[in-house]
Backbone as CSV, one residue per row, in Angstrom:
resi,resn,N_x,N_y,N_z,CA_x,CA_y,CA_z,C_x,C_y,C_z
1,MET,-2.193,16.713,-17.597,-2.295,15.276,-17.689,-3.419,14.868,-16.785
2,GLY,-4.413,14.114,-17.277,-5.563,13.695,-16.461,-5.195,12.520,-15.588
3,ASN,-5.884,12.387,-14.467,-5.669,11.327,-13.555,-6.928,10.846,-12.870
4,ALA,-7.547,9.886,-13.333,-8.832,9.388,-12.899,-8.814,8.934,-11.417
5,SER,-7.684,8.421,-10.946,-7.560,7.860,-9.608,-7.474,8.988,-8.547
6,GLY,-7.148,10.210,-8.885,-7.154,11.344,-7.967,-5.787,11.429,-7.215
7,ALA,-4.814,10.619,-7.527,-3.517,10.710,-6.894,-2.801,12.025,-7.338
8,ALA,-1.926,12.494,-6.478,-1.270,13.738,-6.713,-0.067,13.579,-7.617
9,VAL,-0.333,13.273,-8.831,0.712,13.019,-9.793,1.587,14.243,-10.011
10,GLU,0.971,15.477,-9.894,1.780,16.623,-10.133,2.933,16.835,-9.083
11,GLU,2.829,16.141,-8.017,3.897,16.233,-6.956,5.092,15.343,-7.342
12,ILE,5.017,14.534,-8.356,6.125,13.744,-8.799,6.880,14.452,-9.822
13,THR,8.200,14.466,-9.767,9.038,15.140,-10.690,9.028,14.425,-12.066
14,ALA,9.340,15.170,-13.069,9.417,14.509,-14.448,10.537,13.439,-14.406
15,CYS,11.584,13.740,-13.746,12.700,12.753,-13.682,12.218,11.443,-12.993
16,GLU,11.455,11.551,-11.949,10.884,10.355,-11.310,10.004,9.608,-12.268
17,ILE,9.154,10.279,-12.970,8.221,9.568,-13.861,9.052,8.842,-14.933
18,HIS,10.026,9.601,-15.462,10.884,9.005,-16.517,11.589,7.678,-16.006
19,GLN,12.195,7.746,-14.766,12.800,6.607,-14.177,11.796,5.447,-13.979
20,TRP,10.650,5.808,-13.421,9.632,4.767,-13.175,9.141,4.133,-14.483
21,TYR,9.013,5.012,-15.521,8.566,4.450,-16.841,9.587,3.444,-17.357
22,ARG,10.880,3.817,-17.331,11.918,2.926,-17.830,11.831,1.575,-17.053
23,LYS,11.735,1.638,-15.707,11.716,0.459,-14.838,10.442,-0.339,-15.251
24,PHE,9.318,0.370,-15.330,8.056,-0.341,-15.639,8.127,-1.097,-16.997
25,MET,8.592,-0.336,-17.969,8.687,-0.956,-19.352,9.752,-2.007,-19.477
26,THR,10.813,-1.879,-18.680,11.822,-2.893,-18.710,11.284,-4.216,-18.107
27,GLU,10.583,-4.072,-17.017,10.044,-5.276,-16.261,8.747,-5.759,-16.889
28,CYS,8.010,-4.860,-17.562,6.732,-5.223,-18.174,6.595,-4.601,-19.544
29,PRO,7.228,-5.124,-20.519,7.203,-4.557,-21.864,5.820,-4.430,-22.493
30,SER,4.808,-5.219,-22.069,3.492,-5.161,-22.593,2.796,-3.826,-22.145
31,GLY,3.255,-3.248,-21.088,2.632,-2.034,-20.469,1.492,-2.391,-19.540
32,GLN,1.261,-3.601,-19.322,0.176,-4.078,-18.390,0.738,-5.123,-17.470
33,LEU,0.755,-4.834,-16.210,1.288,-5.712,-15.182,0.246,-6.594,-14.652
34,THR,0.434,-7.884,-14.721,-0.470,-8.878,-14.142,-0.167,-9.079,-12.670
35,LEU,-0.979,-9.794,-11.932,-0.698,-10.116,-10.581,0.553,-10.814,-10.431
36,TYR,0.747,-11.893,-11.264,2.008,-12.638,-11.234,3.276,-11.763,-11.418
37,GLU,3.167,-10.888,-12.459,4.244,-9.975,-12.764,4.447,-8.985,-11.609
38,PHE,3.363,-8.548,-10.977,3.357,-7.607,-9.824,4.232,-8.259,-8.716
39,LYS,3.990,-9.531,-8.421,4.768,-10.222,-7.369,6.169,-10.386,-7.759
40,GLN,6.456,-10.790,-9.053,7.866,-10.847,-9.516,8.572,-9.522,-9.495
41,PHE,7.808,-8.469,-9.884,8.368,-7.057,-10.002,8.943,-6.688,-8.670
42,PHE,8.298,-7.077,-7.582,8.703,-6.636,-6.266,9.452,-7.713,-5.455
43,GLY,9.804,-8.837,-6.192,10.580,-9.883,-5.569,9.816,-10.622,-4.459
44,LEU,8.495,-10.729,-4.635,7.682,-11.400,-3.643,7.464,-12.878,-4.043
45,LYS,8.180,-13.772,-3.389,8.136,-15.213,-3.686,7.897,-15.930,-2.444
46,ASP,7.309,-17.121,-2.588,7.110,-18.056,-1.448,6.358,-17.375,-0.382
47,LEU,5.299,-16.671,-0.697,4.495,-16.000,0.361,3.518,-17.022,1.089
48,SER,3.329,-16.660,2.348,2.338,-17.445,3.073,0.952,-17.091,2.433
49,PRO,-0.067,-17.959,2.765,-1.389,-17.698,2.197,-1.938,-16.246,2.650
50,GLY,-1.694,-15.892,3.914,-2.134,-14.503,4.302,-1.378,-13.417,3.576
51,ALA,-0.104,-13.557,3.473,0.663,-12.539,2.745,0.300,-12.484,1.249
52,ASN,0.044,-13.620,0.686,-0.446,-13.706,-0.708,-1.756,-13.010,-0.854
53,ALA,-2.659,-13.239,0.093,-3.985,-12.540,0.010,-3.869,-11.046,0.100
54,TYR,-2.926,-10.597,0.949,-2.713,-9.137,1.129,-2.152,-8.565,-0.173
55,ILE,-1.201,-9.278,-0.826,-0.618,-8.755,-2.063,-1.712,-8.711,-3.141
56,GLU,-2.559,-9.666,-3.184,-3.704,-9.733,-4.140,-4.632,-8.540,-3.894
57,GLN,-4.879,-8.286,-2.629,-5.754,-7.189,-2.288,-5.108,-5.845,-2.716
58,MET,-3.818,-5.745,-2.461,-3.051,-4.484,-2.883,-3.133,-4.365,-4.264
59,PHE,-2.898,-5.439,-5.060,-3.006,-5.352,-6.553,-4.303,-4.895,-7.004
60,GLU,-5.398,-5.409,-6.388,-6.773,-5.025,-6.741,-7.041,-3.537,-6.406
61,THR,-6.441,-3.006,-5.334,-6.671,-1.613,-5.082,-5.914,-0.720,-5.988
62,PHE,-4.745,-1.154,-6.480,-3.986,-0.392,-7.442,-4.609,-0.410,-8.821
63,ASP,-5.302,-1.474,-9.145,-5.941,-1.719,-10.363,-7.254,-0.916,-10.371
64,VAL,-7.147,0.374,-10.606,-8.245,1.337,-10.437,-9.415,0.987,-11.358
65,ASN,-9.176,0.619,-12.634,-10.249,0.369,-13.575,-10.733,-1.067,-13.563
66,LYS,-10.171,-1.940,-12.713,-10.517,-3.308,-12.397,-10.493,-4.164,-13.652
67,ASP,-9.476,-3.930,-14.538,-9.303,-4.801,-15.787,-8.432,-5.962,-15.575
68,GLY,-7.849,-6.125,-14.348,-6.968,-7.201,-14.048,-5.542,-6.971,-14.317
69,TYR,-5.196,-5.706,-14.699,-3.825,-5.295,-14.954,-3.601,-3.976,-14.292
70,ILE,-2.354,-3.669,-13.982,-1.944,-2.282,-13.613,-1.118,-1.737,-14.770
71,ASP,-1.699,-0.706,-15.310,-1.019,0.043,-16.377,-0.103,1.141,-15.793
72,PHE,0.575,1.776,-16.681,1.568,2.740,-16.114,0.964,3.886,-15.302
73,MET,-0.203,4.377,-15.743,-0.742,5.442,-14.954,-1.261,4.963,-13.572
74,GLU,-1.738,3.706,-13.505,-2.086,3.172,-12.239,-0.846,2.958,-11.373
75,TYR,0.172,2.541,-11.955,1.503,2.371,-11.285,2.036,3.719,-10.744
76,VAL,1.927,4.766,-11.529,2.359,6.115,-11.020,1.470,6.598,-9.901
77,ALA,0.146,6.348,-10.059,-0.753,6.734,-9.003,-0.474,5.995,-7.714
78,ALA,-0.176,4.719,-7.853,0.154,3.920,-6.616,1.471,4.441,-5.974
79,LEU,2.512,4.658,-6.772,3.744,5.224,-6.229,3.540,6.631,-5.662
80,SER,2.711,7.416,-6.275,2.455,8.734,-5.731,1.853,8.591,-4.366
81,LEU,0.902,7.690,-4.231,0.231,7.486,-3.001,1.208,7.043,-1.878
82,VAL,2.036,6.073,-2.221,2.963,5.502,-1.251,4.049,6.529,-0.880
83,LEU,4.567,7.272,-1.883,5.668,8.190,-1.550,5.277,9.688,-1.272
84,LYS,4.156,10.079,-1.781,3.906,11.485,-1.720,2.561,11.935,-0.979
85,ALA,1.619,11.018,-0.827,0.365,11.432,-0.396,0.335,11.790,1.110
86,LYS,-0.642,12.603,1.441,-0.789,13.047,2.778,-1.413,11.930,3.639
87,VAL,-1.307,12.085,4.932,-1.768,10.973,5.901,-3.193,10.605,5.590
88,GLY,-4.074,11.576,5.467,-5.468,11.268,5.301,-5.766,10.408,4.089
89,LYS,-5.076,10.710,3.001,-5.285,9.927,1.757,-4.710,8.513,1.913
90,LYS,-3.557,8.417,2.561,-3.037,7.074,2.864,-3.908,6.269,3.738
91,LEU,-4.498,6.839,4.735,-5.389,6.164,5.679,-6.615,5.687,4.885
92,LYS,-7.153,6.452,4.010,-8.312,5.995,3.188,-7.891,4.819,2.389
93,TRP,-6.756,4.887,1.817,-6.275,3.762,0.999,-6.047,2.504,1.879
94,TYR,-5.392,2.701,2.986,-5.243,1.610,3.969,-6.559,0.925,4.322
95,PHE,-7.557,1.788,4.534,-8.926,1.265,4.877,-9.387,0.358,3.800
96,LYS,-9.361,0.869,2.580,-9.889,0.042,1.510,-9.102,-1.233,1.319
97,LEU,-7.836,-1.185,1.527,-6.938,-2.362,1.479,-7.282,-3.354,2.521
98,TYR,-7.540,-2.900,3.714,-7.794,-3.789,4.915,-9.188,-4.356,4.868
99,ASP,-10.110,-3.637,4.211,-11.472,-4.148,4.156,-11.503,-5.230,3.064
100,MET,-11.076,-6.429,3.444,-10.831,-7.457,2.486,-12.118,-7.968,1.860
101,ASP,-13.216,-7.960,2.543,-14.531,-8.415,1.957,-15.307,-7.340,1.335
102,GLY,-14.845,-6.103,1.453,-15.474,-4.968,0.754,-16.778,-4.548,1.322
103,ASN,-17.092,-4.862,2.566,-18.357,-4.557,3.191,-18.397,-3.127,3.852
104,GLY,-17.343,-2.338,3.727,-17.338,-1.021,4.309,-16.887,-0.917,5.690
105,SER,-16.382,-2.037,6.277,-15.881,-1.984,7.656,-14.752,-2.995,7.745
106,ILE,-13.936,-2.811,8.759,-12.791,-3.675,8.970,-13.069,-4.384,10.373
107,ASP,-13.104,-5.737,10.361,-13.346,-6.478,11.593,-12.032,-6.919,12.124
108,ARG,-12.014,-7.535,13.259,-10.759,-7.868,13.910,-9.964,-8.925,13.107
109,GLY,-10.664,-9.865,12.496,-9.988,-10.865,11.684,-9.294,-10.262,10.447
110,GLU,-9.953,-9.319,9.797,-9.385,-8.637,8.650,-8.145,-7.949,9.036
111,LEU,-8.247,-7.168,10.182,-7.013,-6.380,10.525,-5.925,-7.316,11.001
112,LEU,-6.239,-8.309,11.790,-5.214,-9.230,12.213,-4.539,-9.910,11.010
113,ASN,-5.279,-10.363,10.048,-4.659,-11.044,8.886,-3.737,-10.121,8.134
114,ILE,-4.155,-8.838,7.966,-3.388,-7.840,7.300,-2.161,-7.567,7.971
115,ILE,-2.234,-7.364,9.353,-0.976,-7.072,10.140,0.013,-8.245,10.063
116,LYS,-0.559,-9.460,10.115,0.345,-10.667,9.997,1.015,-10.716,8.602
117,ALA,0.229,-10.396,7.585,0.762,-10.521,6.267,1.801,-9.374,6.038
118,ILE,1.571,-8.170,6.507,2.521,-7.007,6.291,3.782,-7.362,7.085
119,ARG,3.626,-7.840,8.232,4.844,-8.198,9.059,5.651,-9.315,8.419
120,ALA,5.011,-10.287,7.808,5.699,-11.388,7.072,6.451,-10.806,5.933
121,ILE,5.828,-9.967,5.194,6.504,-9.362,4.027,7.628,-8.501,4.373
122,ASN,7.496,-7.632,5.368,8.491,-6.694,5.825,9.629,-7.405,6.556
123,GLY,9.311,-8.455,7.224,10.318,-9.178,7.961,10.906,-8.387,9.132
124,CYS,10.089,-7.490,9.649,10.569,-6.696,10.820,10.254,-7.394,12.147
125,LYS,11.079,-7.163,13.163,10.704,-7.521,14.501,9.922,-6.443,15.118
126,HIS,8.909,-6.856,15.979,8.017,-5.889,16.622,7.913,-6.216,18.103
127,ASP,7.664,-5.200,18.880,7.547,-5.290,20.379,6.234,-5.966,20.754
128,THR,5.189,-5.895,19.917,3.923,-6.480,20.196,3.605,-7.537,19.242
129,THR,2.783,-8.549,19.605,2.308,-9.513,18.592,1.307,-8.817,17.731
130,ALA,0.995,-9.501,16.598,-0.062,-9.025,15.718,-1.381,-8.974,16.444
131,GLU,-1.638,-9.914,17.329,-2.936,-10.001,18.098,-2.975,-8.785,19.015
132,GLU,-1.859,-8.579,19.762,-1.869,-7.385,20.716,-2.059,-6.069,19.966
133,PHE,-1.391,-5.952,18.830,-1.529,-4.732,18.051,-2.962,-4.535,17.615
134,THR,-3.580,-5.582,17.077,-5.040,-5.557,16.646,-5.914,-5.127,17.814
135,ASN,-5.683,-5.798,18.943,-6.537,-5.416,20.126,-6.359,-3.947,20.515
136,MET,-5.108,-3.427,20.520,-4.846,-2.019,20.764,-5.589,-1.130,19.804
137,VAL,-5.548,-1.479,18.511,-6.199,-0.631,17.569,-7.725,-0.582,17.898
138,PHE,-8.314,-1.713,18.115,-9.719,-1.748,18.359,-10.084,-1.031,19.672
139,GLU,-9.333,-1.250,20.729,-9.547,-0.530,21.939,-9.548,0.964,21.785
140,LYS,-8.629,1.416,20.993,-8.440,2.883,20.792,-9.482,3.509,19.828
141,ILE,-9.826,2.727,18.782,-10.620,3.531,17.795,-11.977,2.907,17.429
142,ASP,-12.367,1.785,18.067,-13.741,1.209,17.846,-14.645,1.917,18.833
143,ILE,-15.007,3.147,18.551,-15.796,4.040,19.416,-17.023,3.420,19.882
144,ASN,-17.800,2.827,18.930,-19.135,2.279,19.343,-19.013,0.829,19.844
145,SER,-17.861,0.313,19.937,-17.580,-1.018,20.452,-18.338,-2.200,19.771
146,ASP,-18.593,-2.010,18.479,-19.253,-3.029,17.693,-18.485,-4.104,17.119
147,GLY,-17.127,-4.019,17.334,-16.231,-5.044,16.827,-15.888,-4.888,15.396
148,GLU,-16.271,-3.762,14.833,-15.910,-3.358,13.394,-15.510,-1.887,13.363
149,LEU,-14.554,-1.585,12.481,-14.164,-0.166,12.289,-14.774,0.309,10.970
150,SER,-15.576,1.380,11.124,-16.083,1.971,9.935,-14.944,2.955,9.401
151,MET,-15.119,3.314,8.133,-14.071,4.263,7.623,-14.038,5.575,8.441
152,GLU,-15.127,6.078,8.889,-15.171,7.265,9.639,-14.391,7.100,10.994
153,GLU,-14.700,6.022,11.669,-13.944,5.685,12.974,-12.448,5.657,12.631
154,PHE,-12.119,4.862,11.617,-10.710,4.679,11.272,-10.003,5.964,11.003
155,LEU,-10.585,6.770,10.089,-9.913,8.008,9.703,-9.911,8.995,10.912
156,ASP,-10.976,9.201,11.512,-11.097,10.190,12.562,-10.201,9.904,13.805
157,GLU,-10.359,8.645,14.224,-9.737,8.283,15.517,-8.143,8.044,15.299
158,VAL,-7.745,7.539,14.232,-6.323,7.350,13.994,-5.578,8.644,13.901
159,GLN,-6.231,9.594,13.281,-5.662,10.938,13.139,-5.614,11.691,14.403
160,LYS,-6.461,11.375,15.344,-6.515,11.981,16.643,-5.467,11.554,17.608
161,ASP,-4.990,10.233,17.358,-4.053,9.577,18.265,-2.736,9.502,17.583
162,GLU,-1.777,10.487,18.027,-0.496,10.594,17.323,0.350,9.297,17.483
163,LEU,0.297,8.717,18.652,1.091,7.438,18.845,0.523,6.312,17.935
164,LEU,-0.742,6.162,17.863,-1.366,5.131,17.069,-1.070,5.409,15.508
165,LEU,-1.231,6.675,15.135,-0.896,7.106,13.764,0.555,6.782,13.435
166,ASP,1.437,7.095,14.324,2.830,6.768,14.141,3.070,5.240,14.030
167,ILE,2.501,4.492,14.894,2.700,3.033,14.887,2.087,2.478,13.591
168,LEU,0.852,2.918,13.238,0.257,2.423,11.939,1.086,2.679,10.814
169,THR,1.532,3.936,10.624,2.210,4.316,9.460,3.581,3.604,9.412
170,GLN,4.205,3.384,10.499,5.510,2.679,10.539,5.252,1.186,10.289
171,SER,4.262,0.576,10.927,4.038,-0.836,10.795,3.456,-1.234,9.460
172,LEU,2.653,-0.393,8.910,1.890,-0.708,7.720,2.411,-0.023,6.481
173,ASP,3.514,0.567,6.526,4.043,1.395,5.416,4.457,0.530,4.273
174,LEU,4.348,1.027,3.067,4.687,0.315,1.851,5.929,0.867,1.266
175,TYR,6.744,1.497,2.015,8.004,2.031,1.468,8.999,1.002,0.923
176,HIS,8.834,-0.222,1.469,9.747,-1.264,1.006,9.479,-1.587,-0.448
177,ILE,8.237,-1.432,-0.871,7.875,-1.628,-2.302,8.456,-0.502,-3.114
178,ALA,8.203,0.730,-2.645,8.809,1.893,-3.370,10.346,1.764,-3.439
179,GLY,10.927,1.289,-2.340,12.391,1.200,-2.295,12.886,0.205,-3.379
180,VAL,12.170,-0.870,-3.635,12.585,-1.691,-4.713,12.645,-0.987,-6.047
181,ILE,11.646,-0.213,-6.227,11.594,0.580,-7.519,12.675,1.569,-7.589
182,GLN,12.819,2.316,-6.499,13.824,3.387,-6.477,15.230,2.825,-6.593
183,SER,15.529,1.785,-5.880,16.911,1.279,-5.875,17.254,0.579,-7.184
184,ASN,16.262,0.093,-7.942,16.519,-0.482,-9.164,16.176,0.263,-10.452
185,SER,15.791,1.590,-10.204,15.339,2.360,-11.333,16.377,2.736,-12.291
186,GLN,17.449,3.370,-11.889,18.482,3.789,-12.822,19.823,3.851,-12.108
187,PRO,20.963,3.586,-12.847,22.181,3.871,-12.321,22.444,5.320,-12.077
188,GLU,23.311,5.687,-11.183,23.519,7.031,-10.784,23.831,7.908,-12.059
189,SER,24.635,7.443,-12.954,25.054,8.280,-14.121,23.848,8.672,-14.899
190,GLN,22.799,7.798,-15.033,21.636,8.047,-15.764,20.749,9.018,-14.954
191,GLU,20.715,8.924,-13.642,19.935,9.826,-12.819,20.356,11.299,-13.045
192,GLU,21.623,11.516,-13.261,22.139,12.878,-13.361,21.633,13.494,-14.662
193,GLU,21.253,12.682,-15.682,20.754,13.237,-16.963,19.433,13.857,-16.885
194,CYS,18.671,13.636,-15.818,17.322,14.067,-15.775,17.147,15.562,-15.559
C-alpha cells in the first residue's frame, strides 16, 4: 500500500485500520473530513482564538495534499504519526505545526501561542506558565541567540536534552486526540473479532 506522506503505516495493525476506518466513515460518510467536521470529530467546541488557530494549523499539516480535506489515508498517516512515530519524526511534525507563518523558523510568539493553545485544549495544570516554558525552550535550544528556532536547532538540541524532550513530548503530545478515536472506535465485542 503506497503512502505519499511517509508515515509508518505498516506499523499499524489491520485491526486498528479497520477500527479507524469504521470510526472515520461513521463520522464522515463522504470520506473527506472538513475543518468543521475535524473539530466536531474530536469534540473541540468553544475554542479560544489561539486554540482555534492551533487546530486549524494541525488540520493543515494533516491535509498532506492541501485540498482542504483530510481523507482516510491522511487520517491514518496522522494517527500513525501520533501513536507510532519515533521521536525525530514527531519533532519534525511539531516544528512544521509550530511554524505558523511557514517561514522555516519558530519565533517566541509562535511557540508561546502554540503552548497556550495546547494547554487550553488539554486542560492540564502545569508547574510553569506558558511564558516561562517558552523562555526555557529558547534559553536551551536557541544556540545562535537570534530569537528564532531553525528546524536544525529544534531537532538537534531537543533530542540532546532529555529533560526538555520529556517536557515537550508530555506538554505537546496529541494523545488526547488519538484517545478520542480509540475510546470511541468499537465496542469490546467487535474488537475481539479483528
